[in-house]
XYZ file of C-alpha atoms in Angstrom:
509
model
C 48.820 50.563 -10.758
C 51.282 53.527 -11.341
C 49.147 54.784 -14.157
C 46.270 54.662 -12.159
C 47.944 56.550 -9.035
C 48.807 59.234 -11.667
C 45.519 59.691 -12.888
C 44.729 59.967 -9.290
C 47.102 63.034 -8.505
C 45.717 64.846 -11.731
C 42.494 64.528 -10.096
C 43.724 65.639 -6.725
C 45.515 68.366 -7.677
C 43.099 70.692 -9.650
C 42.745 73.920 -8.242
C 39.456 72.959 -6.594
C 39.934 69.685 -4.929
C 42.969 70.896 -3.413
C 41.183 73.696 -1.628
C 38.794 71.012 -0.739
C 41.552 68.637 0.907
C 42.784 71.415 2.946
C 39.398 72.865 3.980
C 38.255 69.506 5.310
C 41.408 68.877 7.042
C 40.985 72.339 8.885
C 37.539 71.326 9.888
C 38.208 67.505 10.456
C 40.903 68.623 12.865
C 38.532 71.174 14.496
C 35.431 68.517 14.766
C 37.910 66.049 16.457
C 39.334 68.269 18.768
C 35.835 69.161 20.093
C 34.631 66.174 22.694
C 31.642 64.133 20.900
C 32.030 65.240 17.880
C 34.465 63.093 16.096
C 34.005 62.421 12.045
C 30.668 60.927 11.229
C 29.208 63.935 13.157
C 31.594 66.283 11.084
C 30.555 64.356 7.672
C 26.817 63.981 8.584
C 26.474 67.684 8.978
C 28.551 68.582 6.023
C 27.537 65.839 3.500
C 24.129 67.105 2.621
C 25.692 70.950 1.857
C 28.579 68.921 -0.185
C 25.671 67.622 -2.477
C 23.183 70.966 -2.604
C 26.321 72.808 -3.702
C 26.463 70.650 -6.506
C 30.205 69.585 -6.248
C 31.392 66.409 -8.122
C 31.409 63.242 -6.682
C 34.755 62.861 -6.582
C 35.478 66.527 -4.866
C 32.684 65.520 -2.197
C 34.515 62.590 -1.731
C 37.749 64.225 -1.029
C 36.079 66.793 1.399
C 34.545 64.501 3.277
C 37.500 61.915 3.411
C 39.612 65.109 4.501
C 37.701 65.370 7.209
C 37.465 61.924 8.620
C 41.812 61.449 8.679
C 41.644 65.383 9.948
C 39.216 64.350 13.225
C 41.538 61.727 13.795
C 44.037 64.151 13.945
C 42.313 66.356 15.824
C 40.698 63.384 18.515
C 44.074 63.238 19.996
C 43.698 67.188 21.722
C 41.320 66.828 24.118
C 42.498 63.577 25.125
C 46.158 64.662 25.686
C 45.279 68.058 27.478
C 41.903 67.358 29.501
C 41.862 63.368 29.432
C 38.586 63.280 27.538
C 38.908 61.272 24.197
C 37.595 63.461 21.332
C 36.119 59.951 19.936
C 36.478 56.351 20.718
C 39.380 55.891 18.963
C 41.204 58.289 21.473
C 40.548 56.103 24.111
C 43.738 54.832 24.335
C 45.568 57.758 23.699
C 44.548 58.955 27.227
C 46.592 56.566 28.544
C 50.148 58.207 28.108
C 48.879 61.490 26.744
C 47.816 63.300 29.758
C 50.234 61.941 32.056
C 52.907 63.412 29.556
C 50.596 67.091 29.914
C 50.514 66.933 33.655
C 54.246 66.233 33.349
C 54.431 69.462 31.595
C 55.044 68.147 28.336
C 52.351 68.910 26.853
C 53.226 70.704 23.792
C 55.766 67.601 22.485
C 53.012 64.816 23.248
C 50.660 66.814 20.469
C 53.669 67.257 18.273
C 54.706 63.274 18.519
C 51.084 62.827 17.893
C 51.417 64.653 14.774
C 54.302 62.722 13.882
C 52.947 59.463 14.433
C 49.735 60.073 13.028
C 51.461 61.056 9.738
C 53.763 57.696 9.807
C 50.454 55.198 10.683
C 48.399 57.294 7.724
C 51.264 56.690 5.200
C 51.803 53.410 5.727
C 48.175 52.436 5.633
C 48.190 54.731 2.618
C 51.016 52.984 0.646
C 49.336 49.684 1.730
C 45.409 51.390 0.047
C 47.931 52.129 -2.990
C 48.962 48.373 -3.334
C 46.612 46.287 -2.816
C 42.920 48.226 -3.527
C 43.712 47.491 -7.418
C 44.746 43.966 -6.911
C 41.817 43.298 -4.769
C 39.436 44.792 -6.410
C 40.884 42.490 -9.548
C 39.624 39.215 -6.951
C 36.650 40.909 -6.437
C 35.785 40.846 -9.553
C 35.139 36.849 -9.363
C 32.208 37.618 -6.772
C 28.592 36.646 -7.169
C 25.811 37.661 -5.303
C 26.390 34.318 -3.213
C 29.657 35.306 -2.561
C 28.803 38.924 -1.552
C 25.848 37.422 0.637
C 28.724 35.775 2.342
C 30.994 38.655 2.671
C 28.061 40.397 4.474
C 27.792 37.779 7.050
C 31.391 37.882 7.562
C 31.500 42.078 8.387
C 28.529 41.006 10.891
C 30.829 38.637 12.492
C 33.693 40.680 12.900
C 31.565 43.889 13.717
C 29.598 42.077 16.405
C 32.809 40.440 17.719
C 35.152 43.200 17.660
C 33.145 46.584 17.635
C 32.416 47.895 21.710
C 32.959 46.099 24.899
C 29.031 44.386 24.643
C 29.374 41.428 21.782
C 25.464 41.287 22.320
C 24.303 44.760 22.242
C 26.601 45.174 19.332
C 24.603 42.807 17.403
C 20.970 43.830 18.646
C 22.730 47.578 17.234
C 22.808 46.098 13.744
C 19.461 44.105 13.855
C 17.837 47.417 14.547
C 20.075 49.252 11.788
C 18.562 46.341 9.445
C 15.043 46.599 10.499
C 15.534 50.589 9.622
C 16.801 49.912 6.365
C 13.206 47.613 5.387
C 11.223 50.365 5.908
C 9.216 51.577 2.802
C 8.457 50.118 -0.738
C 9.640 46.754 -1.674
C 11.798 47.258 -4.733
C 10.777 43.817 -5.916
C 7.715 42.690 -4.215
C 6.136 46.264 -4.307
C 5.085 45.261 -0.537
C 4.945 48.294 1.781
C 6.974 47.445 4.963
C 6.592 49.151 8.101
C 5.050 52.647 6.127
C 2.069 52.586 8.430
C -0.193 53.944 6.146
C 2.123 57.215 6.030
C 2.725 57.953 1.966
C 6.333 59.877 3.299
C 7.986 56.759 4.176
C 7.221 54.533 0.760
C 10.724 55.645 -0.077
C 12.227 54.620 2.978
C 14.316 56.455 5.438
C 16.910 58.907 3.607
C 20.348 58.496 4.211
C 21.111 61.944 5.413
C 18.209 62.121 7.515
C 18.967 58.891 9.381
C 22.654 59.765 9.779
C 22.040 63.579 10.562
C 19.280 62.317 13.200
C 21.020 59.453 14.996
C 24.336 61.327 15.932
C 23.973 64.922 15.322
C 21.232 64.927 17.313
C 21.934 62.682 19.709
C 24.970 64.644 20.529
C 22.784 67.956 20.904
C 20.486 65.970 23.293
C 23.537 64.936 25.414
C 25.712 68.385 25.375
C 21.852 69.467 26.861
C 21.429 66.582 29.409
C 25.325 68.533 30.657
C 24.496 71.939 30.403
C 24.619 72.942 33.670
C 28.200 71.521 33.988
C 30.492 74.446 33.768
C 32.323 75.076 30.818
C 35.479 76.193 31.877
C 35.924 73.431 34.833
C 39.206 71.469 33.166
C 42.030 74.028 32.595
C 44.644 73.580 29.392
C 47.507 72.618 30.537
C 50.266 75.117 29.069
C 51.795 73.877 25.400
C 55.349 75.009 25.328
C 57.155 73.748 22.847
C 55.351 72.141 20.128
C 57.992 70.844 17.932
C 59.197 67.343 19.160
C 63.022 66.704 18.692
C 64.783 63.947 16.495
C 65.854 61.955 19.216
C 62.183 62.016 20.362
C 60.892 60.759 17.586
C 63.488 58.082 16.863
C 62.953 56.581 20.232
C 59.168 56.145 19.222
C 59.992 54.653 15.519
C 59.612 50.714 16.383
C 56.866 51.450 18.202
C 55.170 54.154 15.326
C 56.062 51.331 12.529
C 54.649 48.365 14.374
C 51.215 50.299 15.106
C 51.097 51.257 12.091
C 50.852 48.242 10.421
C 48.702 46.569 13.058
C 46.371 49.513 12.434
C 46.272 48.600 8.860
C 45.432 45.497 9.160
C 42.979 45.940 11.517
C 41.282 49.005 9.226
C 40.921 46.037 6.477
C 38.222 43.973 8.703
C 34.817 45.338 8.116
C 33.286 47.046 11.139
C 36.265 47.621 13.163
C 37.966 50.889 12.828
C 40.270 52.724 15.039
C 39.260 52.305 18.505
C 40.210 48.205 17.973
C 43.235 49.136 16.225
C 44.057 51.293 18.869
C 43.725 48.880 21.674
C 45.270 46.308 19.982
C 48.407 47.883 19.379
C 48.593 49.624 22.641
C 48.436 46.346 24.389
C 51.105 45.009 21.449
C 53.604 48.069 22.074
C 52.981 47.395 26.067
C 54.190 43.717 25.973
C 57.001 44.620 23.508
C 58.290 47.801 24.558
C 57.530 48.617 28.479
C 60.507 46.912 30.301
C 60.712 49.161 33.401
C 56.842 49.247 33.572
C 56.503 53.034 32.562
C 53.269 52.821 30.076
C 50.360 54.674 31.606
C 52.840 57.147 33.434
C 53.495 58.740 30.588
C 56.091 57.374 28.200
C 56.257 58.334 24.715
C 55.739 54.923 23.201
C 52.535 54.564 24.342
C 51.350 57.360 23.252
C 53.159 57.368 19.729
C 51.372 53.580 19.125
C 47.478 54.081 19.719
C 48.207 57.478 17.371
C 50.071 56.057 14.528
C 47.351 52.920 14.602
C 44.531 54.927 15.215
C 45.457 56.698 11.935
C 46.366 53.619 10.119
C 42.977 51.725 10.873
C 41.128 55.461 9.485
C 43.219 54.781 6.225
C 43.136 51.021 5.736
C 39.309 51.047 6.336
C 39.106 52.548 2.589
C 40.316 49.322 1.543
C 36.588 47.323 1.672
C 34.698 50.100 0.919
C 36.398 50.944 -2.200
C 36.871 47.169 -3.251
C 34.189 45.953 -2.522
C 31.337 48.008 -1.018
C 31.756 46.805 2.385
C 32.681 49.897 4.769
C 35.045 49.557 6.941
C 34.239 51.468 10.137
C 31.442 53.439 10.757
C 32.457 56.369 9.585
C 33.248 54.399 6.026
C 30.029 53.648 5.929
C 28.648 57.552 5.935
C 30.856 57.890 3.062
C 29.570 54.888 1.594
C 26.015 56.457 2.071
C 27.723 59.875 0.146
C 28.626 57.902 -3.057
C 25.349 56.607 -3.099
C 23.794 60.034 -3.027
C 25.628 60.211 -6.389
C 24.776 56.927 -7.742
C 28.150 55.582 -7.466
C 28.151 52.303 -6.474
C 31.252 51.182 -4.516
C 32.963 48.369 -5.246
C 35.713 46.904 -7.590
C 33.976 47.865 -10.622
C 34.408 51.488 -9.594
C 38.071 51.199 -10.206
C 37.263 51.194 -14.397
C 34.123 53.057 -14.287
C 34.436 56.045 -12.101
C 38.433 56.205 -11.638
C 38.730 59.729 -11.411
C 36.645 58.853 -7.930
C 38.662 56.194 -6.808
C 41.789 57.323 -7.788
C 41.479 61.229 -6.864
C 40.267 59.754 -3.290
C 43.381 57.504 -2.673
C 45.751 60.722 -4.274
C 43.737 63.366 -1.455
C 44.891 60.457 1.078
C 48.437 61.331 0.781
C 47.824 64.769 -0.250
C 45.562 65.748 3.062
C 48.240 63.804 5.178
C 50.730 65.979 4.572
C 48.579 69.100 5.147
C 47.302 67.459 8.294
C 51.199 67.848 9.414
C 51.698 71.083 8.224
C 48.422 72.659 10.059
C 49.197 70.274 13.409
C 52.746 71.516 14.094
C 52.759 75.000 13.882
C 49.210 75.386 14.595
C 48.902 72.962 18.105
C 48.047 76.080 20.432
C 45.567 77.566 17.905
C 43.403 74.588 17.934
C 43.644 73.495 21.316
C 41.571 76.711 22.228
C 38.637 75.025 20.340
C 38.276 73.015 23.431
C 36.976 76.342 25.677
C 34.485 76.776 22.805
C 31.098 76.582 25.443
C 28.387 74.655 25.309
C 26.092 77.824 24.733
C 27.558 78.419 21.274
C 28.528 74.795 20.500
C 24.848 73.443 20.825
C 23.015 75.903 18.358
C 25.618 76.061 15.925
C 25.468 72.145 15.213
C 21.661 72.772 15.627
C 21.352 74.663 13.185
C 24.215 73.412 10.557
C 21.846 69.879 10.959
C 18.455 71.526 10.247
C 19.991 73.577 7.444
C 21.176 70.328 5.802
C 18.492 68.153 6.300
C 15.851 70.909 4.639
C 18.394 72.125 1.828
C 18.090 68.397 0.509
C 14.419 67.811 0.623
C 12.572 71.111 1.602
C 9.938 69.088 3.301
C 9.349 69.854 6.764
C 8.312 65.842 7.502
C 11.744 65.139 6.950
C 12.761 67.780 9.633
C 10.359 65.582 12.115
C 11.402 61.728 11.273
C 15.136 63.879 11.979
C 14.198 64.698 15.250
C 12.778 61.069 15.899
C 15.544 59.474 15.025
C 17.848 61.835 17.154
C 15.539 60.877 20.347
C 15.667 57.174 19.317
C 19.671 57.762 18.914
C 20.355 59.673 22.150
C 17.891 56.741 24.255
C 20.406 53.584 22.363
C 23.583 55.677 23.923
C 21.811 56.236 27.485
C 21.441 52.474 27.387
C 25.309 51.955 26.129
C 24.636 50.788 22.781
C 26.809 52.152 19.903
C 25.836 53.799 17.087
C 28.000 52.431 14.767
C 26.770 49.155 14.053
C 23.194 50.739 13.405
C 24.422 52.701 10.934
C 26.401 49.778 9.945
C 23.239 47.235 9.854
C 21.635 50.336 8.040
C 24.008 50.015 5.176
C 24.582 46.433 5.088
C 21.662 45.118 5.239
C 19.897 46.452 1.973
C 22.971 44.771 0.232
C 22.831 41.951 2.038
C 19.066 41.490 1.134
C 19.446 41.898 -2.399
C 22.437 39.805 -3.115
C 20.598 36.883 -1.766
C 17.756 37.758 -3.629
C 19.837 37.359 -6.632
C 21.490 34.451 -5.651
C 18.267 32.403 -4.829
C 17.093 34.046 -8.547
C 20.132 32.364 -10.222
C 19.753 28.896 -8.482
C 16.049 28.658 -9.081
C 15.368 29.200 -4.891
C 18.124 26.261 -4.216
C 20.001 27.782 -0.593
C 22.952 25.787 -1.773
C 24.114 28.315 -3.993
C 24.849 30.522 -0.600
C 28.105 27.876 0.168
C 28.363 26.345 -3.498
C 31.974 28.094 -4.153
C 35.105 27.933 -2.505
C 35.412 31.473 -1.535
C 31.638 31.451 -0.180
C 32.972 28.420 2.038
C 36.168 30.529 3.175
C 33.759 33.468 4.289
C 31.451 31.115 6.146
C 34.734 29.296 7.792
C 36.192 32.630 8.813
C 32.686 34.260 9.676
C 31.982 31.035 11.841
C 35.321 30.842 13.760
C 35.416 35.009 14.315
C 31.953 34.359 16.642
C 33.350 30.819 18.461
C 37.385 31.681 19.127
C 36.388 34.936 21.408
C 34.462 32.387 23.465
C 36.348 29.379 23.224
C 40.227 30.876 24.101
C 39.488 32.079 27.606
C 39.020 28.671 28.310
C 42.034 26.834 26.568
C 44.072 29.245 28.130
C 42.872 28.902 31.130
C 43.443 24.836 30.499
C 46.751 24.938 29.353
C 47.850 27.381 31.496
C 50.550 24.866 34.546
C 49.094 24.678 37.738
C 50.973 26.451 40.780
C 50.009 24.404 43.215
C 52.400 22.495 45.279
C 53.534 19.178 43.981
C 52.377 17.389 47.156
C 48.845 18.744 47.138
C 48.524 17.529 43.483
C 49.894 14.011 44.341
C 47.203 14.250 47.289
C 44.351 15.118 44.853
């Protein structure tokens, strides 16, 4: 494990994928701090100029990772100073964040941000470090029926724990499926849903789907709020930026706690860091807030949500480097990147391609420490991103999509089925679905498809195979009990939960 962690670092630390690492921090920080933005916007519009440029897979990987811990970095700015979240996982950070700004303490709620963003990142990143190798070693032992499995059980736990709407969550992914069937058949040679059109045979490109359904949706929605002025929520003055010791050691129970809940959380497919945020939020709450001060603007709950937030970004690596399965939405845009380099994740990457796996990990702990070094000193710098107006915001991601989109295929019919998709994207958000578990469904469900392919191929067409083996069971069990418990504990609470009403009215009923 060692020896693989210092291959890692002599990946990370050439010359070129350092400058990398800090680039993509800069910009992840300054795509977060910018409302809407977030990192799958950031990597969608930067992915396809990653690959024209012709950098190696495992330097793309490390830009583009860079820039999805450095928007969760920068997510926490807007929320703290205007009480807009940056991205959903800085929904919770609201919560304690601008009450501390209206307080006037602004400038230490970004720099225990900082602070507790670094602690959740490292110990989801120590946690990556341990166990990654020792489960990609178990996932080794999977079959196709196995991995069929697995897929059903990131459907589960995505439809269950991704967004407030359990059912438009999973009509998200059944359309991010049905997306991911169009064109040729690989093994049929059946054209599905091409109508007649010769451009679609190869399906819908990665970059073009991702590019189209949030890029542009976000251009169509910064339109929809142009005439909004620009300059209607004031910054808040910083002050001081650097928080004190004592600060920061009143926050470490709750900074340590969130940050392992975070990891944990990261782990499940399709959850990310808005659920690890909530969760420990709520956790901290019940633990911590005696005198009934979270929400008014107490430094615990602000230092949980951050340090989880950024532990859930970290741990989601965990699936998608072990086993293919990405762990958040975002995970699965880098997912999409590897495959632009015909990588395939998953736990045979650790011996085939380990200057990928292991350089990404080593960037992990390298870009964290960068990400405190810019945050710090450099709080006031990029909270003026925030008066950036719409007027220059909207073209420049206009034209950083379009740019991207034709660099990679030079056909003008991709520039169209872009625009589509961005329409089709910005109506699914008007109607409150997420975009996540499209892009999600998108992913999964061309693996999904052919590992049961495989597994039907191997038993002769016998659908026992699918829940022959113990761990196929386990995944079934767990998939199973992840869609029944959210439904089924309401109402055994609610059961065993003593009545309060008076002794003699029960003895009268």
């Amino acid at each position: 494990m060692f020896d693989f962690l210092i291959h890692g670092f002599g990946v990370a630390l050439t010359p070129l994928n350092l400058g990398l690492a800090f680039l993509g921090a800069l910009l992840g920080t300054m795509f977060g701090a910018l409302p809407g933005i977030g990192p799958i916007n950031g990597i969608a519009i930067l992915m396809p100029l990653a690959y024209t440029l012709g950098l190696p897979a495992e330097s793309a990987l490390i830009l583009l990772a860079a820039i999805y811990t450095g928007a969760e970095y920068g997510g926490r700015m807007s929320s703290i100073l205007l009480n807009v979240p940056g991205d959903a996982g800085a929904v919770m950070t609201t919560l304690d964040g601008h009450p501390l700004a209206k307080k006037g303490l602004a400038g230490p709620a970004l720099g225990l941000s900082a602070v507790s963003s670094f602690v959740g990142a490292t110990i989801a990143i120590l946690g990556l470090t341990l166990f990654a190798p020792l489960l990609a070693e178990v996932a080794v032992m999977f079959g196709p029926a196995e991995f069929f499995a697995l897929m059903i059980f990131a459907f589960a736990s995505m439809s269950v724990m991704m967004g407030k709407d359990p059912i438009k969550t999973a009509i998200g992914a059944v359309l991010g499926i049905l997306i991911g069937t169009v064109g040729v058949d690989s093994s049929t040679g059946v054209m599905r849903y091409t109508f007649g059109m010769p451009e679609l045979y190869d399906g819908i490109d990665f970059v073009v789907m991702i590019i189209g359904l949030f890029a542009i949706s976000e251009i169509l929605l910064m339109l929809e709020h142009a005439n909004r002025q620009d300059d209607e929520d004031d910054i808040p003055p910083l002050g001081r930026v650097f928080i004190s010791l004592k600060e920061v050691l009143a926050c470490k129970g709750a900074m340590v706690r969130s940050g392992l809940i975070g990891f944990i959380i990261g782990i499940l497919p399709g959850t990310g860091a808005s659920v690890g945020g909530a969760v420990s939020y709520t956790t901290e709450k019940r633990i911590s807030d005696k005198d009934g001060t979270f929400g008014t603007g107490d430094m615990r709950g602000l230092a949980a949500p951050e340090a989880a937030n950024n532990a859930s970004a970290a741990g989601s690596f965990v699936p998608m480097l072990t086993l293919g399965i990405p762990g958040s939405g975002t995970t699965a845009v880098l997912l999409g990147a590897l495959m632009l380099y015909n990588i395939t994740p998953g736990p045979m990457m650790f011996s085939e391609r380990p200057e990928v796996a292991g350089g990404l990990i080593a960037s992990l702990y390298i870009g964290n420490v960068v990400l405190l070094a810019l945050n710090l000193p450099l709080a006031g710098v990029f909270a003026r991103i925030l008066t950036i107006p719409r007027w220059v915001l909207v073209p420049g991601i206009a034209i950083l999509s379009f740019v991207g989109v034709y660099q990679l295929h030079s056909d003008l019919t991709a520039i169209f089925l872009m625009l589509i998709i961005g329409v089709f994207g910005y109506l699914l958000r008007k109607l409150g679905f997420s975009l996540a578990p499209v892009i999600l469904g998108y992913v999964l469900g061309g693996l999904m498809e052919q590992n049961l392919r495989r597994a039907l191929s191997a038993s002769g067409g016998d659908i026992d195979i699918l829940w022959r083996s113990g761990i196929s069971i386990g995944l079934w069990i767990a998939a199973a009990a992840l869609l029944v418990l959210p439904w089924l504990l309401p109402k055994l609470i609610t059961k065993l939960q003593p009545s309060n009403r008076p002794m003699a009215q029960v003895e009268d009923d």
